[in-house]
Short mmCIF file of C-alpha atoms and ligand atoms in Angstrom, two decimals:
data_model
loop_
_atom_site.label_atom_id
_atom_site.label_comp_id
_atom_site.label_asym_id
_atom_site.label_seq_id
_atom_site.Cartn_x
_atom_site.Cartn_y
_atom_site.Cartn_z
CA MET A 523 0.00 0.00 0.00
CA ARG A 524 1.17 3.59 -0.63
CA ILE A 525 0.98 5.55 2.64
CA GLY A 526 1.56 9.27 3.23
CA ILE A 527 2.57 10.53 6.69
CA VAL A 528 2.25 14.25 7.47
CA GLY A 529 4.23 15.42 10.53
CA LEU A 530 7.45 13.45 10.93
CA GLY A 531 7.88 13.44 14.71
CA LEU A 532 7.73 10.77 17.42
CA ILE A 533 4.43 9.24 16.30
CA GLY A 534 4.70 9.82 12.52
CA GLY A 535 8.28 8.51 12.47
CA SER A 536 7.44 5.47 14.60
CA LEU A 537 4.48 4.51 12.39
CA GLY A 538 6.65 5.00 9.30
CA LYS A 539 9.41 2.72 10.59
CA ASP A 540 7.00 -0.18 11.17
CA TRP A 541 5.11 0.28 7.90
CA VAL A 542 8.33 0.52 5.88
CA ALA A 543 9.47 -2.70 7.60
CA ALA A 544 6.09 -4.30 6.75
CA GLY A 545 6.73 -3.65 3.04
CA HIS A 546 4.55 -0.58 2.41
CA GLN A 547 5.65 2.41 0.34
CA VAL A 548 5.80 5.32 2.81
CA TRP A 549 6.08 8.99 1.78
CA GLY A 550 6.47 11.74 4.35
CA VAL A 551 5.74 15.46 4.59
CA SER A 552 6.99 17.72 7.37
CA ARG A 553 7.53 21.46 7.78
CA ASN A 554 11.22 21.17 8.48
CA LEU A 555 13.56 19.88 5.77
CA LEU A 556 15.85 18.41 8.45
CA SER A 557 12.97 16.24 9.79
CA CYS A 558 12.41 15.00 6.22
CA GLN A 559 16.07 14.13 5.74
CA GLN A 560 16.36 12.45 9.15
CA ALA A 561 13.17 10.44 8.54
CA GLY A 562 14.79 9.01 5.42
CA LEU A 563 18.03 8.26 7.26
CA VAL A 564 16.28 6.35 10.09
CA GLY A 565 14.14 4.32 7.67
CA ALA A 566 10.79 5.91 8.55
CA VAL A 567 10.01 6.89 4.93
CA HIS A 568 11.11 6.06 1.41
CA GLY A 569 11.21 9.78 0.71
CA ALA A 570 9.95 13.03 2.26
CA SER A 571 9.34 16.63 1.32
CA THR A 572 8.02 19.87 2.80
CA ASP A 573 5.36 20.03 0.08
CA LEU A 574 1.95 18.43 0.77
CA GLU A 575 1.31 18.14 -2.97
CA SER A 576 4.14 15.59 -3.21
CA LEU A 577 1.74 13.02 -1.70
CA ALA A 578 -0.55 13.27 -4.73
CA ALA A 579 2.46 12.80 -7.01
CA HIS A 580 3.27 9.54 -5.17
CA GLN A 581 -0.37 8.44 -5.57
CA VAL A 582 -0.78 7.61 -1.90
CA GLU A 583 -3.90 5.63 -0.96
CA VAL A 584 -3.91 6.45 2.76
CA VAL A 585 -2.70 9.63 4.51
CA VAL A 586 -2.00 9.69 8.26
CA ILE A 587 -1.88 13.18 9.81
CA CYS A 588 0.64 13.08 12.68
CA THR A 589 1.03 16.80 13.43
CA PRO A 590 0.34 18.37 16.85
CA ILE A 591 -3.41 18.36 17.66
CA GLU A 592 -4.06 22.00 16.79
CA ALA A 593 -2.56 21.56 13.30
CA ILE A 594 -4.61 18.45 12.36
CA VAL A 595 -7.75 20.16 11.00
CA PRO A 596 -5.80 22.93 9.18
CA THR A 597 -3.62 20.20 7.62
CA LEU A 598 -6.72 18.27 6.54
CA ARG A 599 -8.06 21.45 4.88
CA GLN A 600 -4.79 21.87 2.98
CA LEU A 601 -4.78 18.19 1.97
CA ALA A 602 -8.35 18.52 0.68
CA GLY A 603 -7.02 20.93 -1.92
CA CYS A 604 -4.49 18.50 -3.36
CA LEU A 605 -5.54 14.85 -2.80
CA SER A 606 -7.60 12.70 -5.12
CA PRO A 607 -11.07 12.02 -3.57
CA GLN A 608 -10.37 8.26 -3.28
CA VAL A 609 -7.66 8.78 -0.67
CA LEU A 610 -8.52 7.61 2.85
CA VAL A 611 -7.34 10.08 5.51
CA THR A 612 -6.83 9.42 9.21
CA ASP A 613 -5.05 11.18 12.07
CA VAL A 614 -3.33 10.21 15.33
CA GLY A 615 -4.51 13.05 17.59
CA SER A 616 -4.89 12.27 21.29
CA VAL A 617 -8.33 13.95 21.26
CA LYS A 618 -11.02 12.96 18.77
CA ALA A 619 -14.45 14.67 19.06
CA GLU A 620 -13.52 18.11 17.70
CA ILE A 621 -11.31 16.70 14.93
CA VAL A 622 -13.82 14.10 13.72
CA ALA A 623 -16.68 16.66 13.76
CA ALA A 624 -14.63 19.08 11.63
CA ALA A 625 -13.39 16.33 9.29
CA GLU A 626 -16.91 15.28 8.33
CA SER A 627 -17.45 18.41 6.23
CA ILE A 628 -13.87 18.66 4.92
CA TRP A 629 -13.05 15.09 3.84
CA PRO A 630 -15.87 12.49 4.00
CA ARG A 631 -13.36 9.65 3.50
CA PHE A 632 -11.98 10.15 7.03
CA VAL A 633 -11.61 7.87 10.06
CA GLY A 634 -10.25 9.33 13.32
CA GLY A 635 -7.35 7.44 14.89
CA HIS A 636 -5.33 7.34 18.10
CA PRO A 637 -2.51 4.86 18.59
CA MET A 638 -2.18 4.48 22.36
CA GLY A 639 1.57 4.50 22.76
CA GLY A 640 4.27 7.10 23.22
CA THR A 641 7.28 8.25 25.16
CA GLU A 642 8.12 11.51 26.92
CA ALA A 643 10.34 12.51 23.96
CA SER A 644 9.35 14.28 20.75
CA GLY A 645 10.63 14.83 17.21
CA ILE A 646 11.84 12.42 14.54
CA GLY A 647 14.96 11.59 16.60
CA ALA A 648 12.69 9.94 19.18
CA ALA A 649 10.89 7.70 16.65
CA GLN A 650 11.18 4.02 17.41
CA ALA A 651 10.12 0.76 15.80
CA GLY A 652 7.61 -1.33 17.74
CA LEU A 653 6.23 1.64 19.73
CA PHE A 654 2.63 0.42 19.32
CA ASP A 655 3.26 -3.30 19.73
CA GLN A 656 0.53 -4.79 21.97
CA ARG A 657 -1.06 -1.36 22.44
CA PRO A 658 -4.66 -0.40 21.61
CA TYR A 659 -5.13 1.58 18.36
CA VAL A 660 -8.38 3.54 18.54
CA LEU A 661 -10.42 4.12 15.37
CA THR A 662 -13.39 6.53 15.42
CA PRO A 663 -15.31 6.31 12.12
CA LEU A 664 -17.71 8.96 10.81
CA PRO A 665 -21.38 7.96 11.24
CA ASN A 666 -21.83 7.41 7.49
CA GLY A 667 -18.35 6.03 6.82
CA ASP A 668 -17.73 2.86 4.83
CA PRO A 669 -16.84 -0.08 7.16
CA GLU A 670 -14.15 -1.02 4.63
CA TRP A 671 -12.16 2.10 5.67
CA VAL A 672 -12.07 0.90 9.28
CA GLY A 673 -11.11 -2.56 8.04
CA CYS A 674 -8.20 -1.13 6.05
CA LEU A 675 -6.88 0.97 8.95
CA GLY A 676 -7.46 -1.92 11.36
CA ASN A 677 -5.18 -4.06 9.22
CA LEU A 678 -2.50 -1.35 9.14
CA ALA A 679 -2.76 -1.14 12.95
CA ARG A 680 -2.34 -4.90 13.27
CA GLU A 681 0.85 -4.67 11.22
CA LEU A 682 2.22 -2.50 14.04
CA GLY A 683 1.37 -5.32 16.45
CA ALA A 684 -1.43 -3.09 17.79
CA ASP A 685 -4.98 -4.03 18.74
CA PRO A 686 -7.63 -1.98 16.87
CA VAL A 687 -10.46 -0.65 19.08
CA VAL A 688 -13.47 1.00 17.41
CA CYS A 689 -15.48 3.54 19.41
CA ASP A 690 -17.22 6.89 19.05
CA PRO A 691 -15.11 10.05 19.41
CA LEU A 692 -16.86 11.43 22.50
CA THR A 693 -16.57 8.19 24.49
CA HIS A 694 -12.90 8.04 23.46
CA ASP A 695 -12.29 11.56 24.79
CA GLN A 696 -14.02 10.79 28.09
CA ALA A 697 -12.05 7.55 28.53
CA VAL A 698 -8.63 9.08 27.72
CA ALA A 699 -9.38 11.97 30.10
CA TRP A 700 -9.19 9.36 32.92
CA ILE A 701 -6.30 7.18 31.82
CA SER A 702 -4.11 9.57 29.83
CA HIS A 703 -4.86 13.26 30.33
CA LEU A 704 -5.53 13.12 34.12
CA PRO A 705 -2.27 11.17 34.72
CA VAL A 706 -0.31 13.84 32.79
CA MET A 707 -1.72 16.59 35.03
CA ILE A 708 -1.26 14.60 38.26
CA SER A 709 2.27 13.60 37.31
CA ALA A 710 3.21 17.21 36.44
CA SER A 711 1.75 18.39 39.78
CA LEU A 712 3.77 15.73 41.58
CA ILE A 713 7.01 16.95 40.02
CA ARG A 714 6.09 20.58 40.78
CA SER A 715 5.15 19.73 44.40
CA CYS A 716 8.50 18.03 45.02
CA GLY A 717 10.31 20.88 43.31
CA VAL A 718 8.75 23.71 45.27
CA ALA A 719 7.85 22.20 48.64
CA ALA A 720 11.12 20.91 50.07
CA GLU A 721 13.98 22.84 51.72
CA GLU A 722 17.19 23.05 49.69
CA GLU A 723 19.05 20.30 51.61
CA VAL A 724 16.03 17.95 51.58
CA LEU A 725 15.40 18.65 47.89
CA THR A 726 19.01 17.83 46.98
CA LEU A 727 18.83 14.53 48.86
CA ALA A 728 15.37 13.71 47.39
CA GLN A 729 16.73 14.25 43.87
CA ARG A 730 19.61 11.90 44.66
CA LEU A 731 17.34 9.22 46.16
CA ALA A 732 14.62 9.33 43.49
CA SER A 733 14.49 5.89 41.94
CA SER A 734 12.08 3.56 40.11
CA GLY A 735 8.90 4.71 41.91
CA PHE A 736 9.49 8.37 41.13
CA ARG A 737 10.62 7.50 37.60
CA ASP A 738 7.31 5.67 36.96
CA THR A 739 5.04 8.27 38.52
CA SER A 740 6.77 11.31 36.99
CA ARG A 741 7.26 9.98 33.42
CA VAL A 742 4.13 11.35 31.77
CA GLY A 743 4.28 14.67 33.64
CA GLY A 744 7.81 15.25 32.39
CA GLY A 745 6.85 14.87 28.72
CA ASN A 746 6.11 17.22 25.81
CA PRO A 747 4.46 20.41 27.29
CA GLU A 748 2.79 21.31 23.97
CA LEU A 749 0.99 17.94 23.94
CA GLY A 750 -0.14 18.27 27.58
CA THR A 751 -1.47 21.77 26.93
CA ALA A 752 -3.35 20.61 23.81
CA MET A 753 -4.90 17.71 25.78
CA ALA A 754 -6.35 20.23 28.26
CA GLN A 755 -7.39 22.69 25.55
CA PHE A 756 -9.16 20.14 23.33
CA ASN A 757 -10.60 17.90 26.08
CA LYS A 758 -11.36 20.57 28.66
CA SER A 759 -14.68 19.45 30.14
CA ALA A 760 -13.81 15.73 30.43
CA LEU A 761 -10.44 16.60 31.98
CA LEU A 762 -11.97 19.07 34.46
CA ASN A 763 -14.49 16.40 35.47
CA ALA A 764 -11.67 13.87 36.07
CA LEU A 765 -9.60 16.45 37.97
CA ALA A 766 -12.57 17.26 40.24
CA THR A 767 -12.98 13.58 41.12
CA TYR A 768 -9.25 13.31 41.77
CA GLN A 769 -9.35 16.43 43.96
CA GLN A 770 -12.09 14.79 46.05
CA GLN A 771 -9.99 11.60 46.35
CA LEU A 772 -7.04 13.67 47.59
CA GLN A 773 -9.29 15.47 50.05
CA ASP A 774 -10.55 12.12 51.39
CA LEU A 775 -6.95 10.87 51.77
CA ILE A 776 -5.93 14.02 53.63
CA GLY A 777 -8.93 13.59 55.97
CA LEU A 778 -8.07 9.95 56.74
CA ILE A 779 -4.44 10.81 57.53
CA GLN A 780 -5.40 13.83 59.68
CA GLN A 781 -7.84 11.65 61.64
CA GLU A 782 -5.23 8.87 61.83
CA ASP A 783 -7.86 6.48 60.51
CA TRP A 784 -5.29 3.88 59.45
CA GLY A 785 -7.92 1.15 59.01
CA ALA A 786 -9.85 3.20 56.44
CA LEU A 787 -6.63 4.24 54.72
CA HIS A 788 -5.56 0.58 54.49
CA GLN A 789 -8.96 -0.29 53.03
CA LEU A 790 -8.66 2.48 50.42
CA LEU A 791 -5.15 1.37 49.41
CA THR A 792 -6.34 -2.26 49.23
CA LEU A 793 -9.16 -1.25 46.89
CA ALA A 794 -6.67 0.64 44.70
CA GLN A 795 -4.39 -2.43 44.62
CA GLN A 796 -7.35 -4.60 43.56
CA GLN A 797 -8.55 -2.16 40.87
CA ARG A 798 -5.18 -1.60 39.17
CA PRO A 799 -5.10 -4.86 37.14
CA SER A 800 -8.38 -3.91 35.46
CA PHE A 801 -6.54 -0.95 33.88
CA VAL A 802 -3.02 -2.29 33.46
CA SER A 803 -2.59 -5.87 32.33
CA MET A 804 -0.57 -7.84 34.85
CA PRO A 805 1.34 -11.12 34.38
CA GLY A 806 -1.07 -14.04 34.57
CA PRO A 807 -4.00 -15.43 32.56
CA PRO A 808 -5.30 -13.12 29.79
CA MET A 809 -8.18 -10.80 30.73
CA ALA A 810 -11.55 -10.94 28.98
CA PRO A 811 -11.49 -8.88 25.74
CA ILE A 812 -13.02 -5.42 26.15
CA HIS A 813 -12.43 -4.15 22.65
CA ASN A 814 -14.46 -4.20 19.52
CA SER A 815 -12.01 -5.08 16.76
CA PRO A 816 -13.05 -4.58 13.16
CA ALA A 817 -13.10 -7.68 11.01
CA PRO A 818 -9.92 -8.11 8.95
CA ALA A 819 -10.34 -6.67 5.46
CA ASP A 820 -8.31 -7.19 2.32
CA HIS A 821 -6.18 -4.05 1.88
CA SER A 822 -3.98 -5.49 -0.80
CA ARG A 823 -6.25 -3.91 -3.39
CA PRO A 824 -6.64 -0.14 -3.78
CA LEU A 825 -9.42 1.54 -1.80
CA ALA A 826 -10.84 3.46 -4.73
P1 NAP B 1472 6.14 15.51 17.78
O1 NAP B 1472 7.17 14.51 18.11
O2 NAP B 1472 6.35 16.93 18.19
O3 NAP B 1472 5.87 15.42 16.22
C1 NAP B 1472 5.01 16.26 15.50
C2 NAP B 1472 5.73 16.70 14.24
O4 NAP B 1472 4.83 17.46 13.45
C3 NAP B 1472 6.91 17.61 14.57
O5 NAP B 1472 8.09 16.86 14.62
C4 NAP B 1472 6.90 18.64 13.46
O6 NAP B 1472 7.86 18.33 12.48
C5 NAP B 1472 5.53 18.52 12.81
N1 NAP B 1472 4.78 19.77 13.04
C6 NAP B 1472 4.81 20.56 14.12
N2 NAP B 1472 3.93 21.58 13.99
C7 NAP B 1472 3.38 21.44 12.79
C8 NAP B 1472 2.42 22.18 12.06
N3 NAP B 1472 1.86 23.28 12.56
N4 NAP B 1472 2.08 21.74 10.85
C9 NAP B 1472 2.65 20.65 10.33
N5 NAP B 1472 3.57 19.89 10.98
C10 NAP B 1472 3.92 20.28 12.18
O7 NAP B 1472 4.74 15.12 18.42
P2 NAP B 1472 4.13 13.64 18.58
O8 NAP B 1472 4.32 13.21 19.98
O9 NAP B 1472 4.59 12.79 17.46
O10 NAP B 1472 2.58 13.98 18.43
C11 NAP B 1472 1.99 14.09 17.17
C12 NAP B 1472 0.53 13.72 17.28
O11 NAP B 1472 0.44 12.43 17.86
C13 NAP B 1472 -0.29 14.66 18.16
O12 NAP B 1472 -1.51 14.96 17.52
C14 NAP B 1472 -0.54 13.84 19.43
O13 NAP B 1472 -1.79 14.14 20.03
C15 NAP B 1472 -0.52 12.42 18.90
N6 NAP B 1472 -0.10 11.40 19.85
C16 NAP B 1472 0.98 11.60 20.65
C17 NAP B 1472 1.36 10.61 21.52
C18 NAP B 1472 2.55 10.78 22.43
O14 NAP B 1472 2.65 10.11 23.46
N7 NAP B 1472 3.48 11.65 22.11
C19 NAP B 1472 0.67 9.39 21.56
C20 NAP B 1472 -0.40 9.19 20.68
C21 NAP B 1472 -0.78 10.21 19.82
P3 NAP B 1472 8.76 19.51 11.86
O15 NAP B 1472 9.89 19.68 12.81
O16 NAP B 1472 9.19 18.99 10.56
O17 NAP B 1472 7.91 20.74 11.78
#
């Protein structure tokens, strides 16, 4: 298949590496010529340019928009002026409702996407093969979209080792507010609290002693600030709702500790220990499937 990737950064570059390795023809577009050159050098594309129209020249069948969230709809508008109408377009934005609603009137052959993997780094230098292996890959089709488009993108997701999950954009945004956007805000607040609260001597020792626990809990808060800001901007109400619930949880914890109610605190921590495996798969027997994978479709033939 001939695939175009717009925005050669962490996600665009990582997708490109796996699809090149899977035997697809991958053509990239990015604003910065250096990103284009580096993407070629690291094997994320067969060729790349700063010109969106180059994708039409390469007769791509699928275009994946991998720019920052705020640039996705403007990029789709630009693409609409130069792609043939048979091209299937998707994106990788971490928020879906606003993008999918706008896409409907710009490019009817659109399916929203969100591969659920990443690192705290950004840019093409951070791209890595296998980033989405065994991760969910969300697909949010338009109400009147052809199921074959979801089938095609589901197959491309499976070639990354990912597990396609089909859902509606609003439910996606509410779910990721809890498990992705809230953790970013909590983790950033944790880092800030440690940074501002302690005396100089204590802070210096804390920084020296910080080990695996702090590394795990601070990872997402120490990531790309542009992405964190866009998550809040484009998923404001769901994130505020999650933050309010979290604030209440913190308040309850503070109350239990002030009252020295160690029994209740132990019970709360036990509940948290029991709930964690339902979010994060743990070693042991496989959990019941909770996803709705699209049926495999033949993408060896053109979509037109
Ligand atoms: P990134 O590493 O910063 O890559 C984005 C690339 O897009 C940049 O390298 C940049 O390349 C290009 N770009 C920047 N502004 C642009 C603009 N206005 N128009 C066109 N291209 C532009 O960011 P990322 O982490 O890959 O995130 C990209 C998308 O993936 C976002 O929509 C994000 O929500 C989504 N996502 C991220 C993660 C994650 O954990 N990071 C996970 C899943 C999905 P140039 O230097 O060439 O301009």
